[in-house]
Amino acid sequence: MPFQPGTTRRFAVAALLAALTVSGCALDLPTEGAAAPALPMRIAVAERSIVVAGPQGFCIDRPAARDGPGGAFVLLGSCAAIAGTAAAGQPVAPAVLTASVSAAGVQAVAPQLPALNDYFRSAAGRAALSRSGRAATVAVQRAWANGGVFFLAASDASGARGQRVQPEFWRAVFDLKGRIVTLNVTGLQTRPLGPEAGRATLEAFVRQVQRENR
């Protein structure tokens, strides 16, 4: 059946979709070799209340970062790719990482985890995950919750603008300091991530962001 949220669930899902809308910008990327003026490992957003950092070997693409009252978006890539030199260091599994932070005051995601599982398997939820907005392009392979974090493994057959990424992606959603944080991991077409590598990278991303904000 299509997902029919009640008032409480509708508010939580609406807040989550706002974060997902911001994260859709992640695919309008500079080329992998684009240079950046600096190689920050972390960045404070959302009125400096949330620190975003990736696993070892990932750096912030500062020109792509966006932060405002409606939420924040952060793009991370291989430090070597952003700097244009291998000497900058590389992650074990190169990928494109994104982080989206919702506006303040949203309802917590943790109590809504069963609703999110149902929602993202529905046509409306798959359309929200699709880069083209079409549910038919998205297949959800797995969705699970652990420690208050909602995890999702899916694929999107839609074409991506900018950097060429593989169809498969891994996403995590969790509460942090009164905001909803959405983390996304996508491999490159030239060096795609397997299921285990994608999941491991996402879990390491979640742990790093949580560690930075303790």
PDB file of C-alpha atoms in Angstrom:
ATOM      1  CA  MET A   1       0.000   0.000   0.000  1.00  0.00           C
ATOM      2  CA  PRO A   2       1.134   3.585  -0.571  1.00  0.00           C
ATOM      3  CA  PHE A   3       2.468   5.233   2.541  1.00  0.00           C
ATOM      4  CA  GLN A   4      -0.257   7.214   4.345  1.00  0.00           C
ATOM      5  CA  PRO A   5       1.416   9.069   7.241  1.00  0.00           C
ATOM      6  CA  GLY A   6      -0.519  10.634  10.075  1.00  0.00           C
ATOM      7  CA  THR A   7       0.091  14.164  11.289  1.00  0.00           C
ATOM      8  CA  THR A   8       3.206  13.298  13.316  1.00  0.00           C
ATOM      9  CA  ARG A   9       4.710  11.087  10.638  1.00  0.00           C
ATOM     10  CA  ARG A  10       3.903  13.587   7.894  1.00  0.00           C
ATOM     11  CA  PHE A  11       5.851  16.312   9.712  1.00  0.00           C
ATOM     12  CA  ALA A  12       8.905  14.098  10.191  1.00  0.00           C
ATOM     13  CA  VAL A  13       8.901  12.837   6.608  1.00  0.00           C
ATOM     14  CA  ALA A  14       8.420  16.355   5.259  1.00  0.00           C
ATOM     15  CA  ALA A  15      11.467  17.525   7.196  1.00  0.00           C
ATOM     16  CA  LEU A  16      13.455  14.586   5.875  1.00  0.00           C
ATOM     17  CA  LEU A  17      12.432  15.293   2.305  1.00  0.00           C
ATOM     18  CA  ALA A  18      13.663  18.860   2.702  1.00  0.00           C
ATOM     19  CA  ALA A  19      17.078  17.461   3.551  1.00  0.00           C
ATOM     20  CA  LEU A  20      16.934  15.061   0.620  1.00  0.00           C
ATOM     21  CA  THR A  21      16.074  17.916  -1.724  1.00  0.00           C
ATOM     22  CA  VAL A  22      19.239  19.724  -0.661  1.00  0.00           C
ATOM     23  CA  SER A  23      21.284  16.563  -1.139  1.00  0.00           C
ATOM     24  CA  GLY A  24      20.105  16.319  -4.733  1.00  0.00           C
ATOM     25  CA  CYS A  25      22.570  19.095  -5.518  1.00  0.00           C
ATOM     26  CA  ALA A  26      25.352  16.620  -4.885  1.00  0.00           C
ATOM     27  CA  LEU A  27      25.284  15.398  -8.462  1.00  0.00           C
ATOM     28  CA  ASP A  28      25.963  18.780 -10.036  1.00  0.00           C
ATOM     29  CA  LEU A  29      29.659  18.481  -9.299  1.00  0.00           C
ATOM     30  CA  PRO A  30      32.963  19.840 -10.580  1.00  0.00           C
ATOM     31  CA  THR A  31      35.222  17.399 -12.352  1.00  0.00           C
ATOM     32  CA  GLU A  32      37.292  15.097 -10.191  1.00  0.00           C
ATOM     33  CA  GLY A  33      40.531  16.949 -10.834  1.00  0.00           C
ATOM     34  CA  ALA A  34      39.185  20.379  -9.915  1.00  0.00           C
ATOM     35  CA  ALA A  35      41.482  22.274  -7.593  1.00  0.00           C
ATOM     36  CA  ALA A  36      40.381  23.952  -4.377  1.00  0.00           C
ATOM     37  CA  PRO A  37      42.146  26.790  -2.547  1.00  0.00           C
ATOM     38  CA  ALA A  38      42.368  24.737   0.661  1.00  0.00           C
ATOM     39  CA  LEU A  39      41.907  21.208   1.890  1.00  0.00           C
ATOM     40  CA  PRO A  40      39.787  21.404   5.033  1.00  0.00           C
ATOM     41  CA  MET A  41      39.062  18.088   6.721  1.00  0.00           C
ATOM     42  CA  ARG A  42      35.957  19.393   8.513  1.00  0.00           C
ATOM     43  CA  ILE A  43      33.496  22.249   8.332  1.00  0.00           C
ATOM     44  CA  ALA A  44      31.014  23.764  10.824  1.00  0.00           C
ATOM     45  CA  VAL A  45      27.537  24.500   9.425  1.00  0.00           C
ATOM     46  CA  ALA A  46      24.015  25.181  10.696  1.00  0.00           C
ATOM     47  CA  GLU A  47      25.029  28.246  12.720  1.00  0.00           C
ATOM     48  CA  ARG A  48      28.234  26.367  13.547  1.00  0.00           C
ATOM     49  CA  SER A  49      26.236  23.863  15.581  1.00  0.00           C
ATOM     50  CA  ILE A  50      27.064  20.846  13.392  1.00  0.00           C
ATOM     51  CA  VAL A  51      30.541  19.748  12.298  1.00  0.00           C
ATOM     52  CA  VAL A  52      30.779  17.658   9.126  1.00  0.00           C
ATOM     53  CA  ALA A  53      33.855  15.527   8.476  1.00  0.00           C
ATOM     54  CA  GLY A  54      34.454  12.387   6.461  1.00  0.00           C
ATOM     55  CA  PRO A  55      36.567   9.267   6.958  1.00  0.00           C
ATOM     56  CA  GLN A  56      40.326   9.457   6.448  1.00  0.00           C
ATOM     57  CA  GLY A  57      41.304  10.573   2.960  1.00  0.00           C
ATOM     58  CA  PHE A  58      38.186  12.678   2.349  1.00  0.00           C
ATOM     59  CA  CYS A  59      38.298  16.485   2.266  1.00  0.00           C
ATOM     60  CA  ILE A  60      35.672  19.205   2.086  1.00  0.00           C
ATOM     61  CA  ASP A  61      34.988  20.786  -1.303  1.00  0.00           C
ATOM     62  CA  ARG A  62      34.507  24.235   0.219  1.00  0.00           C
ATOM     63  CA  PRO A  63      33.220  26.037  -2.937  1.00  0.00           C
ATOM     64  CA  ALA A  64      30.380  23.513  -3.163  1.00  0.00           C
ATOM     65  CA  ALA A  65      29.263  23.974   0.466  1.00  0.00           C
ATOM     66  CA  ARG A  66      26.012  25.810   1.134  1.00  0.00           C
ATOM     67  CA  ASP A  67      24.665  26.962   4.462  1.00  0.00           C
ATOM     68  CA  GLY A  68      21.629  29.020   5.355  1.00  0.00           C
ATOM     69  CA  PRO A  69      18.456  29.192   7.455  1.00  0.00           C
ATOM     70  CA  GLY A  70      16.838  26.452   5.381  1.00  0.00           C
ATOM     71  CA  GLY A  71      19.656  23.960   5.890  1.00  0.00           C
ATOM     72  CA  ALA A  72      23.184  23.125   4.838  1.00  0.00           C
ATOM     73  CA  PHE A  73      24.851  21.017   2.170  1.00  0.00           C
ATOM     74  CA  VAL A  74      28.454  19.760   2.182  1.00  0.00           C
ATOM     75  CA  LEU A  75      30.317  17.874  -0.541  1.00  0.00           C
ATOM     76  CA  LEU A  76      33.361  15.732   0.241  1.00  0.00           C
ATOM     77  CA  GLY A  77      35.714  13.964  -2.136  1.00  0.00           C
ATOM     78  CA  SER A  78      39.108  12.379  -2.261  1.00  0.00           C
ATOM     79  CA  CYS A  79      41.673  14.883  -0.968  1.00  0.00           C
ATOM     80  CA  ALA A  80      43.885  13.976  -3.930  1.00  0.00           C
ATOM     81  CA  ALA A  81      41.089  14.644  -6.420  1.00  0.00           C
ATOM     82  CA  ILE A  82      40.192  18.014  -4.899  1.00  0.00           C
ATOM     83  CA  ALA A  83      43.821  19.128  -4.658  1.00  0.00           C
ATOM     84  CA  GLY A  84      44.746  17.734  -8.051  1.00  0.00           C
ATOM     85  CA  THR A  85      47.724  15.871  -6.617  1.00  0.00           C
ATOM     86  CA  ALA A  86      48.093  12.358  -5.218  1.00  0.00           C
ATOM     87  CA  ALA A  87      50.295  13.764  -2.460  1.00  0.00           C
ATOM     88  CA  ALA A  88      47.165  15.122  -0.736  1.00  0.00           C
ATOM     89  CA  GLY A  89      46.091  11.609   0.211  1.00  0.00           C
ATOM     90  CA  GLN A  90      43.280   9.313  -0.804  1.00  0.00           C
ATOM     91  CA  PRO A  91      40.627   7.268   0.972  1.00  0.00           C
ATOM     92  CA  VAL A  92      40.690   3.476   0.922  1.00  0.00           C
ATOM     93  CA  ALA A  93      37.574   3.493  -1.274  1.00  0.00           C
ATOM     94  CA  PRO A  94      37.264   6.654  -3.417  1.00  0.00           C
ATOM     95  CA  ALA A  95      33.705   7.969  -3.513  1.00  0.00           C
ATOM     96  CA  VAL A  96      31.577  11.088  -3.550  1.00  0.00           C
ATOM     97  CA  LEU A  97      30.214  11.903  -0.088  1.00  0.00           C
ATOM     98  CA  THR A  98      27.530  14.438   0.717  1.00  0.00           C
ATOM     99  CA  ALA A  99      26.006  15.671   3.950  1.00  0.00           C
ATOM    100  CA  SER A 100      22.750  17.585   4.279  1.00  0.00           C
ATOM    101  CA  VAL A 101      21.630  19.228   7.520  1.00  0.00           C
ATOM    102  CA  SER A 102      18.021  20.326   7.960  1.00  0.00           C
ATOM    103  CA  ALA A 103      16.789  23.570   9.429  1.00  0.00           C
ATOM    104  CA  ALA A 104      16.548  23.722  13.223  1.00  0.00           C
ATOM    105  CA  GLY A 105      13.485  22.642  15.156  1.00  0.00           C
ATOM    106  CA  VAL A 106      12.413  19.641  13.084  1.00  0.00           C
ATOM    107  CA  GLN A 107      10.790  16.603  14.664  1.00  0.00           C
ATOM    108  CA  ALA A 108      13.135  13.743  15.554  1.00  0.00           C
ATOM    109  CA  VAL A 109      13.612  10.974  13.004  1.00  0.00           C
ATOM    110  CA  ALA A 110      14.336   8.192  15.522  1.00  0.00           C
ATOM    111  CA  PRO A 111      10.677   7.583  16.518  1.00  0.00           C
ATOM    112  CA  GLN A 112       9.710   7.498  12.829  1.00  0.00           C
ATOM    113  CA  LEU A 113      12.114   4.787  11.612  1.00  0.00           C
ATOM    114  CA  PRO A 114       9.388   2.231  10.742  1.00  0.00           C
ATOM    115  CA  ALA A 115       7.540   4.923   8.799  1.00  0.00           C
ATOM    116  CA  LEU A 116      10.673   5.795   6.836  1.00  0.00           C
ATOM    117  CA  ASN A 117      11.225   2.169   5.910  1.00  0.00           C
ATOM    118  CA  ASP A 118       7.702   1.931   4.502  1.00  0.00           C
ATOM    119  CA  TYR A 119       7.878   5.328   2.863  1.00  0.00           C
ATOM    120  CA  PHE A 120      11.081   4.818   0.886  1.00  0.00           C
ATOM    121  CA  ARG A 121       9.796   1.535  -0.474  1.00  0.00           C
ATOM    122  CA  SER A 122       6.642   3.240  -1.756  1.00  0.00           C
ATOM    123  CA  ALA A 123       6.351   4.932  -5.141  1.00  0.00           C
ATOM    124  CA  ALA A 124       6.409   8.380  -3.537  1.00  0.00           C
ATOM    125  CA  GLY A 125       9.510   7.546  -1.501  1.00  0.00           C
ATOM    126  CA  ARG A 126      11.379   6.087  -4.465  1.00  0.00           C
ATOM    127  CA  ALA A 127      10.503   9.175  -6.499  1.00  0.00           C
ATOM    128  CA  ALA A 128      12.003  11.309  -3.710  1.00  0.00           C
ATOM    129  CA  LEU A 129      15.229   9.274  -3.930  1.00  0.00           C
ATOM    130  CA  SER A 130      15.420   9.503  -7.727  1.00  0.00           C
ATOM    131  CA  ARG A 131      17.650  12.110  -9.363  1.00  0.00           C
ATOM    132  CA  SER A 132      15.000  12.432 -12.089  1.00  0.00           C
ATOM    133  CA  GLY A 133      12.037  12.355  -9.704  1.00  0.00           C
ATOM    134  CA  ARG A 134      10.729   9.113 -11.223  1.00  0.00           C
ATOM    135  CA  ALA A 135      10.045   6.197  -8.906  1.00  0.00           C
ATOM    136  CA  ALA A 136      10.653   3.675 -11.685  1.00  0.00           C
ATOM    137  CA  THR A 137      14.376   4.512 -11.790  1.00  0.00           C
ATOM    138  CA  VAL A 138      14.981   3.576  -8.139  1.00  0.00           C
ATOM    139  CA  ALA A 139      15.272   0.138  -6.587  1.00  0.00           C
ATOM    140  CA  VAL A 140      15.718  -0.178  -2.824  1.00  0.00           C
ATOM    141  CA  GLN A 141      17.978  -3.129  -2.061  1.00  0.00           C
ATOM    142  CA  ARG A 142      17.971  -2.856   1.703  1.00  0.00           C
ATOM    143  CA  ALA A 143      16.785  -0.577   4.501  1.00  0.00           C
ATOM    144  CA  TRP A 144      17.634  -1.052   8.158  1.00  0.00           C
ATOM    145  CA  ALA A 145      17.964   0.839  11.422  1.00  0.00           C
ATOM    146  CA  ASN A 146      20.759   0.674  13.961  1.00  0.00           C
ATOM    147  CA  GLY A 147      21.406   2.864  16.983  1.00  0.00           C
ATOM    148  CA  GLY A 148      18.836   5.473  15.984  1.00  0.00           C
ATOM    149  CA  VAL A 149      20.234   5.743  12.437  1.00  0.00           C
ATOM    150  CA  PHE A 150      18.177   4.846   9.359  1.00  0.00           C
ATOM    151  CA  PHE A 151      20.297   3.225   6.627  1.00  0.00           C
ATOM    152  CA  LEU A 152      19.352   2.687   3.003  1.00  0.00           C
ATOM    153  CA  ALA A 153      21.058   0.907   0.104  1.00  0.00           C
ATOM    154  CA  ALA A 154      19.531   1.611  -3.299  1.00  0.00           C
ATOM    155  CA  SER A 155      20.253   2.195  -6.967  1.00  0.00           C
ATOM    156  CA  ASP A 156      19.101   4.925  -9.326  1.00  0.00           C
ATOM    157  CA  ALA A 157      19.141   4.401 -13.094  1.00  0.00           C
ATOM    158  CA  SER A 158      18.688   8.140 -13.727  1.00  0.00           C
ATOM    159  CA  GLY A 159      21.542   9.916 -15.427  1.00  0.00           C
ATOM    160  CA  ALA A 160      23.637  12.206 -13.227  1.00  0.00           C
ATOM    161  CA  ARG A 161      24.864  15.656 -14.146  1.00  0.00           C
ATOM    162  CA  GLY A 162      28.480  16.580 -13.572  1.00  0.00           C
ATOM    163  CA  GLN A 163      30.663  13.849 -12.124  1.00  0.00           C
ATOM    164  CA  ARG A 164      29.968  10.334 -13.361  1.00  0.00           C
ATOM    165  CA  VAL A 165      28.771   8.187 -10.513  1.00  0.00           C
ATOM    166  CA  GLN A 166      27.567   4.619 -10.298  1.00  0.00           C
ATOM    167  CA  PRO A 167      23.829   3.889  -9.958  1.00  0.00           C
ATOM    168  CA  GLU A 168      24.207   2.360  -6.482  1.00  0.00           C
ATOM    169  CA  PHE A 169      24.258   4.622  -3.439  1.00  0.00           C
ATOM    170  CA  TRP A 170      24.136   4.319   0.345  1.00  0.00           C
ATOM    171  CA  ARG A 171      22.325   6.776   2.628  1.00  0.00           C
ATOM    172  CA  ALA A 172      21.995   7.343   6.363  1.00  0.00           C
ATOM    173  CA  VAL A 173      19.581   9.612   8.225  1.00  0.00           C
ATOM    174  CA  PHE A 174      19.750  10.478  11.924  1.00  0.00           C
ATOM    175  CA  ASP A 175      19.046  13.147  14.515  1.00  0.00           C
ATOM    176  CA  LEU A 176      21.753  15.478  15.712  1.00  0.00           C
ATOM    177  CA  LYS A 177      21.310  18.494  17.978  1.00  0.00           C
ATOM    178  CA  GLY A 178      17.718  19.124  16.967  1.00  0.00           C
ATOM    179  CA  ARG A 179      18.363  18.717  13.237  1.00  0.00           C
ATOM    180  CA  ILE A 180      18.116  15.919  10.684  1.00  0.00           C
ATOM    181  CA  VAL A 181      21.417  14.883   9.119  1.00  0.00           C
ATOM    182  CA  THR A 182      21.435  12.973   5.828  1.00  0.00           C
ATOM    183  CA  LEU A 183      24.704  11.380   4.692  1.00  0.00           C
ATOM    184  CA  ASN A 184      25.171   9.907   1.237  1.00  0.00           C
ATOM    185  CA  VAL A 185      27.896   7.751  -0.361  1.00  0.00           C
ATOM    186  CA  THR A 186      28.166   7.134  -4.103  1.00  0.00           C
ATOM    187  CA  GLY A 187      30.992   5.424  -5.979  1.00  0.00           C
ATOM    188  CA  LEU A 188      32.474   6.618  -9.253  1.00  0.00           C
ATOM    189  CA  GLN A 189      31.710   4.913 -12.560  1.00  0.00           C
ATOM    190  CA  THR A 190      35.427   4.386 -13.114  1.00  0.00           C
ATOM    191  CA  ARG A 191      35.901   2.869  -9.646  1.00  0.00           C
ATOM    192  CA  PRO A 192      32.511   1.639  -8.440  1.00  0.00           C
ATOM    193  CA  LEU A 193      31.971   0.587  -4.843  1.00  0.00           C
ATOM    194  CA  GLY A 194      30.776  -2.906  -4.055  1.00  0.00           C
ATOM    195  CA  PRO A 195      28.005  -3.457  -1.495  1.00  0.00           C
ATOM    196  CA  GLU A 196      30.374  -4.069   1.404  1.00  0.00           C
ATOM    197  CA  ALA A 197      32.673  -1.150   0.559  1.00  0.00           C
ATOM    198  CA  GLY A 198      29.720   1.200   0.140  1.00  0.00           C
ATOM    199  CA  ARG A 199      28.192   0.192   3.433  1.00  0.00           C
ATOM    200  CA  ALA A 200      31.530   0.354   5.256  1.00  0.00           C
ATOM    201  CA  THR A 201      32.212   3.849   3.898  1.00  0.00           C
ATOM    202  CA  LEU A 202      28.778   5.066   4.934  1.00  0.00           C
ATOM    203  CA  GLU A 203      29.090   3.610   8.426  1.00  0.00           C
ATOM    204  CA  ALA A 204      32.526   5.203   8.818  1.00  0.00           C
ATOM    205  CA  PHE A 205      31.041   8.520   7.649  1.00  0.00           C
ATOM    206  CA  VAL A 206      28.272   8.284  10.242  1.00  0.00           C
ATOM    207  CA  ARG A 207      30.731   7.453  13.019  1.00  0.00           C
ATOM    208  CA  GLN A 208      32.999  10.356  12.083  1.00  0.00           C
ATOM    209  CA  VAL A 209      30.186  12.921  12.055  1.00  0.00           C
ATOM    210  CA  GLN A 210      28.858  11.628  15.374  1.00  0.00           C
ATOM    211  CA  ARG A 211      32.355  11.705  16.875  1.00  0.00           C
ATOM    212  CA  GLU A 212      32.926  15.286  15.731  1.00  0.00           C
ATOM    213  CA  ASN A 213      29.712  16.403  17.413  1.00  0.00           C
ATOM    214  CA  ARG A 214      30.005  14.760  20.823  1.00  0.00           C
TER     215      ARG A 214
END
